[in-house]
Amino acid sequence: MAPAPPPATGLPGPGVLTQAQRRALLEAHNRAREEVGAASLGWSARATEQAERWAGILARRCTLEHSRGSGFGENLFMGTQGFYDELDGVRAWEEEKRDYRGQPLTRALAPVVGHYTQMVWPATRELGCATSSCDNHLILVCNYYPPGNYLGERAY
């Protein structure tokens, strides 16, 4: 079993997840990883800080776009505030497994399964996530280290 994430410092604010939310996100990722024999992830302060920064930027832009050059793998989700929560984002990413059979990633396949394969990428060891909101939408950013999704390689 993976170690519990560290407690959130202070009161949750924009982008800052509670300890319970962090634990639930980590557990959801690790269940998906366990299904394919990948090692458990640990919660990362570095990945979380990057996710918080990027979630804040996305809230101001009110759009989903990947950060560039952060050194992390990254998954993004947006859904109606109050209807979706952060675990719905993870479930949406995990649903992509229906289209992944362990084949090497290609440019055509990566957009279809890339959220899922990043979740279960075997070399990834750290996870950090944050949320923000804009125009009644929840935004979820999860960062992964080391990143995955290398073309020509397999997630499992």
Tab-separated table of N, CA and C in Angstrom:
chain	number	residue	atom	x	y	z
A	1	MET	N	0.850	-1.187	0.000
A	1	MET	CA	0.000	0.000	0.000
A	1	MET	C	0.884	1.235	0.000
A	2	ALA	N	0.504	2.203	-0.779
A	2	ALA	CA	1.274	3.446	-0.890
A	2	ALA	C	1.114	4.271	0.381
A	3	PRO	N	2.136	5.043	0.727
A	3	PRO	CA	2.007	5.904	1.894
A	3	PRO	C	0.937	6.960	1.672
A	4	ALA	N	0.311	7.374	2.765
A	4	ALA	CA	-0.724	8.403	2.678
A	4	ALA	C	-0.089	9.719	2.265
A	5	PRO	N	-0.821	10.541	1.517
A	5	PRO	CA	-0.277	11.839	1.136
A	5	PRO	C	-0.134	12.719	2.365
A	6	PRO	N	0.762	13.675	2.313
A	6	PRO	CA	0.910	14.567	3.448
A	6	PRO	C	-0.326	15.435	3.598
A	7	PRO	N	-0.599	15.898	4.818
A	7	PRO	CA	-1.775	16.746	5.003
A	7	PRO	C	-1.619	18.060	4.261
A	8	ALA	N	-2.731	18.589	3.796
A	8	ALA	CA	-2.718	19.899	3.160
A	8	ALA	C	-2.379	20.934	4.227
A	9	THR	N	-1.632	21.938	3.862
A	9	THR	CA	-1.277	22.966	4.825
A	9	THR	C	-2.306	24.073	4.781
A	10	GLY	N	-2.753	24.520	5.921
A	10	GLY	CA	-3.718	25.607	5.979
A	10	GLY	C	-5.082	25.164	5.486
A	11	LEU	N	-5.929	26.121	5.236
A	11	LEU	CA	-7.259	25.838	4.723
A	11	LEU	C	-7.211	25.692	3.218
A	12	PRO	N	-8.011	24.774	2.683
A	12	PRO	CA	-8.020	24.629	1.233
A	12	PRO	C	-8.443	25.923	0.556
A	13	GLY	N	-7.756	26.247	-0.509
A	13	GLY	CA	-8.082	27.425	-1.293
A	13	GLY	C	-8.103	27.030	-2.746
A	14	PRO	N	-8.117	27.992	-3.648
A	14	PRO	CA	-8.118	27.652	-5.068
A	14	PRO	C	-6.917	26.770	-5.408
A	15	GLY	N	-7.188	25.610	-5.966
A	15	GLY	CA	-6.117	24.721	-6.371
A	15	GLY	C	-5.631	23.785	-5.301
A	16	VAL	N	-5.936	24.057	-4.036
A	16	VAL	CA	-5.431	23.243	-2.941
A	16	VAL	C	-6.476	22.202	-2.570
A	17	LEU	N	-6.082	20.945	-2.619
A	17	LEU	CA	-6.978	19.847	-2.281
A	17	LEU	C	-6.851	19.513	-0.800
A	18	THR	N	-7.932	19.045	-0.213
A	18	THR	CA	-7.882	18.590	1.164
A	18	THR	C	-7.093	17.279	1.234
A	19	GLN	N	-6.720	16.901	2.437
A	19	GLN	CA	-6.013	15.636	2.624
A	19	GLN	C	-6.880	14.469	2.131
A	20	ALA	N	-8.172	14.524	2.406
A	20	ALA	CA	-9.064	13.445	1.967
A	20	ALA	C	-9.137	13.385	0.435
A	21	GLN	N	-9.187	14.532	-0.233
A	21	GLN	CA	-9.214	14.548	-1.696
A	21	GLN	C	-7.907	14.004	-2.261
A	22	ARG	N	-6.787	14.403	-1.679
A	22	ARG	CA	-5.491	13.896	-2.138
A	22	ARG	C	-5.430	12.381	-1.985
A	23	ARG	N	-5.858	11.895	-0.838
A	23	ARG	CA	-5.822	10.452	-0.593
A	23	ARG	C	-6.708	9.721	-1.603
A	24	ALA	N	-7.905	10.252	-1.865
A	24	ALA	CA	-8.822	9.601	-2.807
A	24	ALA	C	-8.240	9.575	-4.217
A	25	LEU	N	-7.614	10.664	-4.648
A	25	LEU	CA	-6.990	10.701	-5.973
A	25	LEU	C	-5.840	9.709	-6.070
A	26	LEU	N	-5.021	9.664	-5.040
A	26	LEU	CA	-3.893	8.730	-5.030
A	26	LEU	C	-4.385	7.287	-5.044
A	27	GLU	N	-5.388	6.993	-4.233
A	27	GLU	CA	-5.935	5.631	-4.189
A	27	GLU	C	-6.554	5.236	-5.531
A	28	ALA	N	-7.267	6.144	-6.173
A	28	ALA	CA	-7.880	5.835	-7.472
A	28	ALA	C	-6.806	5.536	-8.514
A	29	HIS	N	-5.751	6.326	-8.533
A	29	HIS	CA	-4.644	6.064	-9.460
A	29	HIS	C	-3.994	4.710	-9.150
A	30	ASN	N	-3.759	4.449	-7.889
A	30	ASN	CA	-3.061	3.217	-7.525
A	30	ASN	C	-3.904	1.972	-7.769
A	31	ARG	N	-5.226	2.085	-7.679
A	31	ARG	CA	-6.076	0.941	-8.053
A	31	ARG	C	-5.924	0.626	-9.538
A	32	ALA	N	-5.939	1.667	-10.374
A	32	ALA	CA	-5.770	1.461	-11.822
A	32	ALA	C	-4.396	0.859	-12.105
A	33	ARG	N	-3.384	1.311	-11.409
A	33	ARG	CA	-2.027	0.800	-11.612
A	33	ARG	C	-1.913	-0.651	-11.146
A	34	GLU	N	-2.537	-0.964	-10.026
A	34	GLU	CA	-2.488	-2.329	-9.502
A	34	GLU	C	-3.081	-3.328	-10.495
A	35	GLU	N	-4.147	-2.918	-11.189
A	35	GLU	CA	-4.801	-3.793	-12.167
A	35	GLU	C	-3.852	-4.248	-13.272
A	36	VAL	N	-2.828	-3.457	-13.571
A	36	VAL	CA	-1.905	-3.802	-14.653
A	36	VAL	C	-0.498	-4.105	-14.134
A	37	GLY	N	-0.360	-4.250	-12.818
A	37	GLY	CA	0.922	-4.641	-12.237
A	37	GLY	C	1.940	-3.514	-12.114
A	38	ALA	N	1.499	-2.260	-12.193
A	38	ALA	CA	2.423	-1.129	-12.039
A	38	ALA	C	2.562	-0.783	-10.554
A	39	ALA	N	3.739	-0.349	-10.168
A	39	ALA	CA	4.007	0.021	-8.778
A	39	ALA	C	3.147	1.221	-8.369
A	40	SER	N	2.848	1.290	-7.093
A	40	SER	CA	2.054	2.388	-6.551
A	40	SER	C	2.788	3.717	-6.663
A	41	LEU	N	2.009	4.767	-6.799
A	41	LEU	CA	2.535	6.127	-6.804
A	41	LEU	C	2.563	6.671	-5.384
A	42	GLY	N	3.423	7.641	-5.155
A	42	GLY	CA	3.411	8.414	-3.921
A	42	GLY	C	3.018	9.842	-4.248
A	43	TRP	N	2.510	10.565	-3.237
A	43	TRP	CA	2.128	11.965	-3.439
A	43	TRP	C	3.375	12.821	-3.447
A	44	SER	N	3.442	13.760	-4.376
A	44	SER	CA	4.627	14.591	-4.578
A	44	SER	C	4.315	16.063	-4.356
A	45	ALA	N	5.069	16.695	-3.468
A	45	ALA	CA	4.909	18.134	-3.245
A	45	ALA	C	5.285	18.912	-4.503
A	46	ARG	N	6.353	18.501	-5.195
A	46	ARG	CA	6.780	19.196	-6.425
A	46	ARG	C	5.706	19.130	-7.504
A	47	ALA	N	5.163	17.934	-7.707
A	47	ALA	CA	4.119	17.768	-8.734
A	47	ALA	C	2.863	18.543	-8.346
A	48	THR	N	2.561	18.585	-7.068
A	48	THR	CA	1.393	19.318	-6.588
A	48	THR	C	1.567	20.817	-6.805
A	49	GLU	N	2.738	21.339	-6.493
A	49	GLU	CA	2.991	22.774	-6.688
A	49	GLU	C	2.826	23.169	-8.153
A	50	GLN	N	3.335	22.342	-9.053
A	50	GLN	CA	3.182	22.618	-10.479
A	50	GLN	C	1.709	22.547	-10.883
A	51	ALA	N	0.993	21.544	-10.376
A	51	ALA	CA	-0.432	21.406	-10.692
A	51	ALA	C	-1.214	22.614	-10.183
A	52	GLU	N	-0.885	23.090	-8.983
A	52	GLU	CA	-1.569	24.263	-8.437
A	52	GLU	C	-1.312	25.502	-9.290
A	53	ARG	N	-0.057	25.689	-9.703
A	53	ARG	CA	0.262	26.842	-10.563
A	53	ARG	C	-0.532	26.775	-11.865
A	54	TRP	N	-0.502	25.607	-12.508
A	54	TRP	CA	-1.153	25.487	-13.810
A	54	TRP	C	-2.676	25.561	-13.681
A	55	ALA	N	-3.241	24.988	-12.625
A	55	ALA	CA	-4.686	25.070	-12.412
A	55	ALA	C	-5.119	26.534	-12.273
A	56	GLY	N	-4.318	27.341	-11.606
A	56	GLY	CA	-4.621	28.763	-11.478
A	56	GLY	C	-4.605	29.482	-12.814
A	57	ILE	N	-3.633	29.159	-13.646
A	57	ILE	CA	-3.549	29.757	-14.984
A	57	ILE	C	-4.747	29.338	-15.832
A	58	LEU	N	-5.097	28.056	-15.778
A	58	LEU	CA	-6.248	27.578	-16.558
A	58	LEU	C	-7.550	28.225	-16.092
A	59	ALA	N	-7.667	28.489	-14.799
A	59	ALA	CA	-8.870	29.156	-14.292
A	59	ALA	C	-8.991	30.564	-14.875
A	60	ARG	N	-7.868	31.259	-14.977
A	60	ARG	CA	-7.906	32.612	-15.552
A	60	ARG	C	-8.217	32.561	-17.049
A	61	ARG	N	-7.708	31.548	-17.736
A	61	ARG	CA	-7.956	31.413	-19.179
A	61	ARG	C	-9.293	30.759	-19.470
A	62	CYS	N	-9.776	29.993	-18.508
A	62	CYS	CA	-11.032	29.234	-18.611
A	62	CYS	C	-11.046	28.339	-19.853
A	63	THR	N	-9.967	27.616	-20.011
A	63	THR	CA	-9.825	26.666	-21.107
A	63	THR	C	-8.888	25.561	-20.663
A	64	LEU	N	-8.884	24.466	-21.372
A	64	LEU	CA	-7.934	23.392	-21.103
A	64	LEU	C	-6.845	23.419	-22.152
A	65	GLU	N	-5.621	23.534	-21.694
A	65	GLU	CA	-4.462	23.397	-22.567
A	65	GLU	C	-3.317	22.913	-21.699
A	66	HIS	N	-2.486	22.080	-22.288
A	66	HIS	CA	-1.369	21.519	-21.527
A	66	HIS	C	-0.278	22.556	-21.308
A	67	SER	N	0.345	22.460	-20.142
A	67	SER	CA	1.523	23.279	-19.873
A	67	SER	C	2.656	22.742	-20.745
A	68	ARG	N	3.691	23.494	-20.883
A	68	ARG	CA	4.818	23.064	-21.716
A	68	ARG	C	6.108	23.215	-20.917
A	69	GLY	N	6.958	22.211	-21.010
A	69	GLY	CA	8.283	22.306	-20.429
A	69	GLY	C	8.353	22.176	-18.915
A	70	SER	N	7.326	21.620	-18.287
A	70	SER	CA	7.342	21.503	-16.827
A	70	SER	C	8.183	20.326	-16.344
A	71	GLY	N	8.424	19.352	-17.232
A	71	GLY	CA	9.142	18.150	-16.820
A	71	GLY	C	8.241	17.079	-16.236
A	72	PHE	N	6.932	17.356	-16.193
A	72	PHE	CA	5.959	16.398	-15.673
A	72	PHE	C	5.065	15.900	-16.798
A	73	GLY	N	4.536	14.684	-16.640
A	73	GLY	CA	3.405	14.260	-17.436
A	73	GLY	C	2.189	14.975	-16.874
A	74	GLU	N	1.128	15.101	-17.663
A	74	GLU	CA	0.008	15.914	-17.201
A	74	GLU	C	-1.302	15.411	-17.784
A	75	ASN	N	-2.303	15.284	-16.929
A	75	ASN	CA	-3.672	15.001	-17.348
A	75	ASN	C	-4.565	16.151	-16.918
A	76	LEU	N	-5.517	16.506	-17.783
A	76	LEU	CA	-6.441	17.600	-17.525
A	76	LEU	C	-7.881	17.119	-17.678
A	77	PHE	N	-8.775	17.718	-16.887
A	77	PHE	CA	-10.207	17.408	-16.955
A	77	PHE	C	-10.982	18.676	-16.650
A	78	MET	N	-12.118	18.856	-17.331
A	78	MET	CA	-13.028	19.966	-17.031
A	78	MET	C	-14.447	19.430	-17.043
A	79	GLY	N	-15.231	19.804	-16.032
A	79	GLY	CA	-16.628	19.392	-15.955
A	79	GLY	C	-17.439	20.398	-15.169
A	80	THR	N	-18.735	20.317	-15.271
A	80	THR	CA	-19.637	21.249	-14.605
A	80	THR	C	-19.464	21.167	-13.093
A	81	GLN	N	-19.192	22.313	-12.476
A	81	GLN	CA	-19.018	22.408	-11.026
A	81	GLN	C	-20.281	21.925	-10.322
A	82	GLY	N	-20.104	21.114	-9.287
A	82	GLY	CA	-21.244	20.615	-8.532
A	82	GLY	C	-21.823	19.337	-9.092
A	83	PHE	N	-21.599	19.085	-10.364
A	83	PHE	CA	-22.042	17.831	-10.977
A	83	PHE	C	-20.872	16.861	-11.044
A	84	TYR	N	-19.690	17.366	-11.376
A	84	TYR	CA	-18.478	16.557	-11.430
A	84	TYR	C	-17.561	16.945	-10.277
A	85	ASP	N	-16.782	15.972	-9.811
A	85	ASP	CA	-15.737	16.262	-8.838
A	85	ASP	C	-14.426	15.700	-9.368
A	86	GLU	N	-13.366	15.842	-8.577
A	86	GLU	CA	-12.039	15.437	-9.052
A	86	GLU	C	-11.963	13.946	-9.367
A	87	LEU	N	-12.708	13.114	-8.654
A	87	LEU	CA	-12.665	11.677	-8.946
A	87	LEU	C	-13.348	11.344	-10.268
A	88	ASP	N	-14.294	12.163	-10.687
A	88	ASP	CA	-14.901	11.965	-12.011
A	88	ASP	C	-13.854	12.162	-13.106
A	89	GLY	N	-12.926	13.079	-12.886
A	89	GLY	CA	-11.835	13.258	-13.840
A	89	GLY	C	-10.999	12.002	-13.967
A	90	VAL	N	-10.631	11.413	-12.844
A	90	VAL	CA	-9.828	10.187	-12.864
A	90	VAL	C	-10.606	9.057	-13.526
A	91	ARG	N	-11.898	8.957	-13.224
A	91	ARG	CA	-12.716	7.907	-13.856
A	91	ARG	C	-12.781	8.093	-15.371
A	92	ALA	N	-12.895	9.343	-15.819
A	92	ALA	CA	-12.932	9.611	-17.267
A	92	ALA	C	-11.626	9.174	-17.913
A	93	TRP	N	-10.499	9.462	-17.279
A	93	TRP	CA	-9.209	9.053	-17.830
A	93	TRP	C	-9.101	7.533	-17.856
A	94	GLU	N	-9.551	6.908	-16.777
A	94	GLU	CA	-9.446	5.447	-16.691
A	94	GLU	C	-10.324	4.750	-17.724
A	95	GLU	N	-11.424	5.365	-18.128
A	95	GLU	CA	-12.304	4.767	-19.139
A	95	GLU	C	-11.596	4.545	-20.469
A	96	GLU	N	-10.514	5.264	-20.716
A	96	GLU	CA	-9.766	5.089	-21.963
A	96	GLU	C	-9.126	3.704	-22.065
A	97	LYS	N	-9.048	2.978	-20.962
A	97	LYS	CA	-8.421	1.649	-21.000
A	97	LYS	C	-9.177	0.708	-21.935
A	98	ARG	N	-10.436	1.009	-22.214
A	98	ARG	CA	-11.211	0.154	-23.132
A	98	ARG	C	-10.597	0.123	-24.533
A	99	ASP	N	-9.815	1.153	-24.879
A	99	ASP	CA	-9.199	1.232	-26.196
A	99	ASP	C	-7.713	0.895	-26.181
A	100	TYR	N	-7.204	0.464	-25.023
A	100	TYR	CA	-5.769	0.159	-24.925
A	100	TYR	C	-5.572	-1.313	-24.619
A	101	ARG	N	-4.782	-1.968	-25.447
A	101	ARG	CA	-4.528	-3.404	-25.306
A	101	ARG	C	-3.050	-3.703	-25.076
A	102	GLY	N	-2.293	-2.728	-24.638
A	102	GLY	CA	-0.873	-2.941	-24.391
A	102	GLY	C	0.007	-2.688	-25.599
A	103	GLN	N	-0.561	-2.139	-26.658
A	103	GLN	CA	0.210	-1.881	-27.868
A	103	GLN	C	1.114	-0.657	-27.686
A	104	PRO	N	2.188	-0.547	-28.470
A	104	PRO	CA	3.028	0.651	-28.399
A	104	PRO	C	2.225	1.895	-28.771
A	105	LEU	N	2.527	2.988	-28.111
A	105	LEU	CA	1.841	4.244	-28.410
A	105	LEU	C	2.276	4.788	-29.763
A	106	THR	N	1.308	5.274	-30.509
A	106	THR	CA	1.548	5.926	-31.791
A	106	THR	C	0.943	7.329	-31.720
A	107	ARG	N	1.247	8.144	-32.700
A	107	ARG	CA	0.645	9.484	-32.743
A	107	ARG	C	-0.876	9.407	-32.836
A	108	ALA	N	-1.385	8.397	-33.515
A	108	ALA	CA	-2.833	8.240	-33.654
A	108	ALA	C	-3.465	7.712	-32.368
A	109	LEU	N	-2.778	6.840	-31.661
A	109	LEU	CA	-3.334	6.211	-30.461
A	109	LEU	C	-3.229	7.094	-29.222
A	110	ALA	N	-2.174	7.854	-29.095
A	110	ALA	CA	-1.942	8.642	-27.884
A	110	ALA	C	-3.112	9.566	-27.525
A	111	PRO	N	-3.734	10.269	-28.474
A	111	PRO	CA	-4.870	11.125	-28.087
A	111	PRO	C	-6.083	10.343	-27.586
A	112	VAL	N	-6.171	9.067	-27.941
A	112	VAL	CA	-7.316	8.237	-27.567
A	112	VAL	C	-7.129	7.614	-26.179
A	113	VAL	N	-5.897	7.245	-25.836
A	113	VAL	CA	-5.636	6.512	-24.586
A	113	VAL	C	-4.604	7.185	-23.685
A	114	GLY	N	-4.099	8.329	-24.072
A	114	GLY	CA	-2.974	8.944	-23.378
A	114	GLY	C	-3.207	9.326	-21.932
A	115	HIS	N	-4.436	9.689	-21.552
A	115	HIS	CA	-4.703	9.987	-20.144
A	115	HIS	C	-4.536	8.707	-19.320
A	116	TYR	N	-5.143	7.633	-19.823
A	116	TYR	CA	-5.060	6.357	-19.114
A	116	TYR	C	-3.623	5.848	-19.054
A	117	THR	N	-2.922	5.851	-20.176
A	117	THR	CA	-1.572	5.303	-20.153
A	117	THR	C	-0.650	6.122	-19.264
A	118	GLN	N	-0.865	7.446	-19.173
A	118	GLN	CA	-0.061	8.228	-18.230
A	118	GLN	C	-0.351	7.806	-16.798
A	119	MET	N	-1.599	7.509	-16.485
A	119	MET	CA	-1.955	7.059	-15.138
A	119	MET	C	-1.210	5.787	-14.749
A	120	VAL	N	-1.021	4.872	-15.703
A	120	VAL	CA	-0.454	3.556	-15.382
A	120	VAL	C	0.962	3.368	-15.914
A	121	TRP	N	1.592	4.420	-16.430
A	121	TRP	CA	2.929	4.293	-17.017
A	121	TRP	C	3.880	3.689	-15.992
A	122	PRO	N	4.593	2.611	-16.340
A	122	PRO	CA	5.340	1.853	-15.338
A	122	PRO	C	6.475	2.614	-14.645
A	123	ALA	N	7.106	3.545	-15.321
A	123	ALA	CA	8.232	4.266	-14.715
A	123	ALA	C	7.786	5.425	-13.828
A	124	THR	N	6.519	5.828	-13.917
A	124	THR	CA	6.023	6.943	-13.122
A	124	THR	C	5.941	6.527	-11.657
A	125	ARG	N	6.385	7.415	-10.765
A	125	ARG	CA	6.422	7.116	-9.330
A	125	ARG	C	5.730	8.160	-8.469
A	126	GLU	N	5.484	9.356	-9.023
A	126	GLU	CA	4.951	10.457	-8.216
A	126	GLU	C	3.720	11.074	-8.873
A	127	LEU	N	2.803	11.526	-8.015
A	127	LEU	CA	1.559	12.159	-8.446
A	127	LEU	C	1.331	13.419	-7.631
A	128	GLY	N	0.844	14.449	-8.278
A	128	GLY	CA	0.393	15.656	-7.598
A	128	GLY	C	-0.731	16.277	-8.397
A	129	CYS	N	-1.806	16.675	-7.728
A	129	CYS	CA	-2.979	17.196	-8.421
A	129	CYS	C	-3.475	18.478	-7.763
A	130	ALA	N	-4.264	19.230	-8.501
A	130	ALA	CA	-4.901	20.439	-7.991
A	130	ALA	C	-6.159	20.701	-8.807
A	131	THR	N	-7.043	21.493	-8.226
A	131	THR	CA	-8.253	21.901	-8.931
A	131	THR	C	-8.356	23.417	-8.952
A	132	SER	N	-9.168	23.893	-9.856
A	132	SER	CA	-9.546	25.296	-9.898
A	132	SER	C	-10.927	25.344	-10.537
A	133	SER	N	-11.465	26.542	-10.702
A	133	SER	CA	-12.776	26.643	-11.338
A	133	SER	C	-12.888	27.947	-12.106
A	134	CYS	N	-13.766	27.920	-13.091
A	134	CYS	CA	-14.088	29.108	-13.874
A	134	CYS	C	-15.440	28.889	-14.532
A	135	ASP	N	-16.219	29.941	-14.635
A	135	ASP	CA	-17.521	29.879	-15.317
A	135	ASP	C	-18.309	28.617	-14.964
A	136	ASN	N	-18.369	28.306	-13.666
A	136	ASN	CA	-19.119	27.145	-13.169
A	136	ASN	C	-18.562	25.812	-13.668
A	137	HIS	N	-17.257	25.769	-13.951
A	137	HIS	CA	-16.591	24.528	-14.348
A	137	HIS	C	-15.466	24.198	-13.376
A	138	LEU	N	-15.374	22.940	-13.027
A	138	LEU	CA	-14.259	22.414	-12.254
A	138	LEU	C	-13.135	22.065	-13.222
A	139	ILE	N	-11.924	22.426	-12.876
A	139	ILE	CA	-10.745	22.042	-13.647
A	139	ILE	C	-9.871	21.183	-12.740
A	140	LEU	N	-9.440	20.038	-13.233
A	140	LEU	CA	-8.526	19.157	-12.511
A	140	LEU	C	-7.236	19.044	-13.304
A	141	VAL	N	-6.124	19.244	-12.622
A	141	VAL	CA	-4.794	19.062	-13.197
A	141	VAL	C	-4.079	18.022	-12.358
A	142	CYS	N	-3.588	16.949	-12.981
A	142	CYS	CA	-2.741	15.974	-12.289
A	142	CYS	C	-1.411	15.904	-13.024
A	143	ASN	N	-0.335	15.949	-12.249
A	143	ASN	CA	1.021	15.863	-12.788
A	143	ASN	C	1.675	14.572	-12.329
A	144	TYR	N	2.535	14.036	-13.195
A	144	TYR	CA	3.163	12.729	-12.992
A	144	TYR	C	4.662	12.847	-13.210
A	145	TYR	N	5.419	12.165	-12.324
A	145	TYR	CA	6.871	12.165	-12.479
A	145	TYR	C	7.425	10.791	-12.152
A	146	PRO	N	8.362	10.314	-12.948
A	146	PRO	CA	8.714	10.810	-14.272
A	146	PRO	C	7.529	10.681	-15.235
A	147	PRO	N	7.515	11.530	-16.256
A	147	PRO	CA	6.408	11.467	-17.217
A	147	PRO	C	6.449	10.176	-18.024
A	148	GLY	N	5.352	9.874	-18.667
A	148	GLY	CA	5.260	8.691	-19.526
A	148	GLY	C	4.805	9.066	-20.914
A	149	ASN	N	4.155	8.101	-21.560
A	149	ASN	CA	3.581	8.300	-22.888
A	149	ASN	C	4.623	8.576	-23.960
A	150	TYR	N	5.613	7.722	-24.033
A	150	TYR	CA	6.629	7.846	-25.079
A	150	TYR	C	6.194	7.052	-26.294
A	151	LEU	N	6.174	7.723	-27.452
A	151	LEU	CA	5.774	7.048	-28.683
A	151	LEU	C	6.690	5.851	-28.933
A	152	GLY	N	6.088	4.770	-29.369
A	152	GLY	CA	6.819	3.545	-29.637
A	152	GLY	C	6.990	2.657	-28.428
A	153	GLU	N	6.620	3.138	-27.238
A	153	GLU	CA	6.736	2.339	-26.015
A	153	GLU	C	5.342	1.916	-25.535
A	154	ARG	N	5.333	0.921	-24.667
A	154	ARG	CA	4.085	0.368	-24.130
A	154	ARG	C	3.925	0.765	-22.666
A	155	ALA	N	2.677	0.975	-22.245
A	155	ALA	CA	2.401	1.240	-20.839
A	155	ALA	C	2.473	-0.059	-20.032
A	156	TYR	N	2.159	-1.171	-20.682
A	156	TYR	CA	2.296	-2.505	-20.074
A	156	TYR	C	2.223	-3.541	-21.156
